[in-house]
mmCIF file of C-alpha atoms in Angstrom:
data_model
loop_
_atom_site.group_PDB
_atom_site.id
_atom_site.type_symbol
_atom_site.label_atom_id
_atom_site.label_comp_id
_atom_site.label_asym_id
_atom_site.label_seq_id
_atom_site.Cartn_x
_atom_site.Cartn_y
_atom_site.Cartn_z
ATOM 1 C CA MET A 212 97.491 101.011 190.636
ATOM 2 C CA SER A 213 94.222 98.958 190.607
ATOM 3 C CA ALA A 214 90.928 100.097 192.120
ATOM 4 C CA ALA A 215 91.329 97.438 194.789
ATOM 5 C CA ASN A 216 94.805 98.825 195.753
ATOM 6 C CA VAL A 217 93.503 102.419 195.831
ATOM 7 C CA LEU A 218 90.571 101.418 198.184
ATOM 8 C CA LYS A 219 93.043 99.400 200.348
ATOM 9 C CA PHE A 220 95.300 102.470 200.556
ATOM 10 C CA ILE A 221 92.493 104.774 201.511
ATOM 11 C CA LYS A 222 91.192 102.406 204.189
ATOM 12 C CA GLU A 223 94.796 101.862 205.655
ATOM 13 C CA LYS A 224 95.293 105.671 205.870
ATOM 14 C CA GLU A 225 91.721 106.072 207.401
ATOM 15 C CA ALA A 226 91.054 108.897 204.902
ATOM 16 C CA GLU A 227 87.891 110.911 205.649
ATOM 17 C CA PHE A 228 87.752 112.620 202.244
ATOM 18 C CA VAL A 229 88.853 111.830 198.714
ATOM 19 C CA ASP A 230 89.498 114.605 196.193
ATOM 20 C CA LEU A 231 89.547 113.457 192.629
ATOM 21 C CA ARG A 232 90.874 115.892 190.094
ATOM 22 C CA PHE A 233 90.682 115.452 186.343
ATOM 23 C CA THR A 234 90.661 117.342 183.082
ATOM 24 C CA ASP A 235 87.473 117.176 180.961
ATOM 25 C CA PRO A 236 87.639 116.792 177.166
ATOM 26 C CA ARG A 237 87.745 120.545 176.663
ATOM 27 C CA GLY A 238 90.771 120.944 178.902
ATOM 28 C CA LYS A 239 88.894 122.321 181.945
ATOM 29 C CA THR A 240 90.125 121.060 185.369
ATOM 30 C CA SER A 241 87.426 119.635 187.452
ATOM 31 C CA THR A 242 87.272 118.284 191.045
ATOM 32 C CA LEU A 243 85.041 115.737 192.586
ATOM 33 C CA ASN A 244 84.994 115.457 196.336
ATOM 34 C CA ASN A 245 83.776 112.320 198.107
ATOM 35 C CA GLY A 246 83.447 112.590 201.895
ATOM 36 C CA CYS A 247 83.192 109.471 204.095
ATOM 37 C CA PHE A 248 84.404 107.072 201.516
ATOM 38 C CA ASN A 249 81.562 104.734 200.255
ATOM 39 C CA SER A 250 80.796 101.970 197.678
ATOM 40 C CA LEU A 251 80.114 104.504 194.979
ATOM 41 C CA MET A 252 83.974 105.184 194.802
ATOM 42 C CA LYS A 253 84.784 101.603 193.567
ATOM 43 C CA GLY A 254 82.402 101.943 190.701
ATOM 44 C CA MET A 255 83.899 105.325 189.854
ATOM 45 C CA LEU A 256 87.402 103.979 189.948
ATOM 46 C CA ASN A 257 86.519 100.901 187.773
ATOM 47 C CA GLU A 258 84.061 102.518 185.374
ATOM 48 C CA GLY A 259 84.940 106.258 185.314
ATOM 49 C CA VAL A 260 82.892 109.279 185.757
ATOM 50 C CA PHE A 261 80.604 110.740 183.135
ATOM 51 C CA PHE A 262 80.017 114.443 182.855
#
């Protein structure tokens, strides 16, 4: 699913919060919460999140 499709889906569902879960290179599960969806999310979906 493309970033544009994810953004469209979130908008259609009127989501108030987005909870991203991922595993870092060491195998630790991490969570990133983004309330009130904003333009930063598009960049995160396209470019990834550095930690």
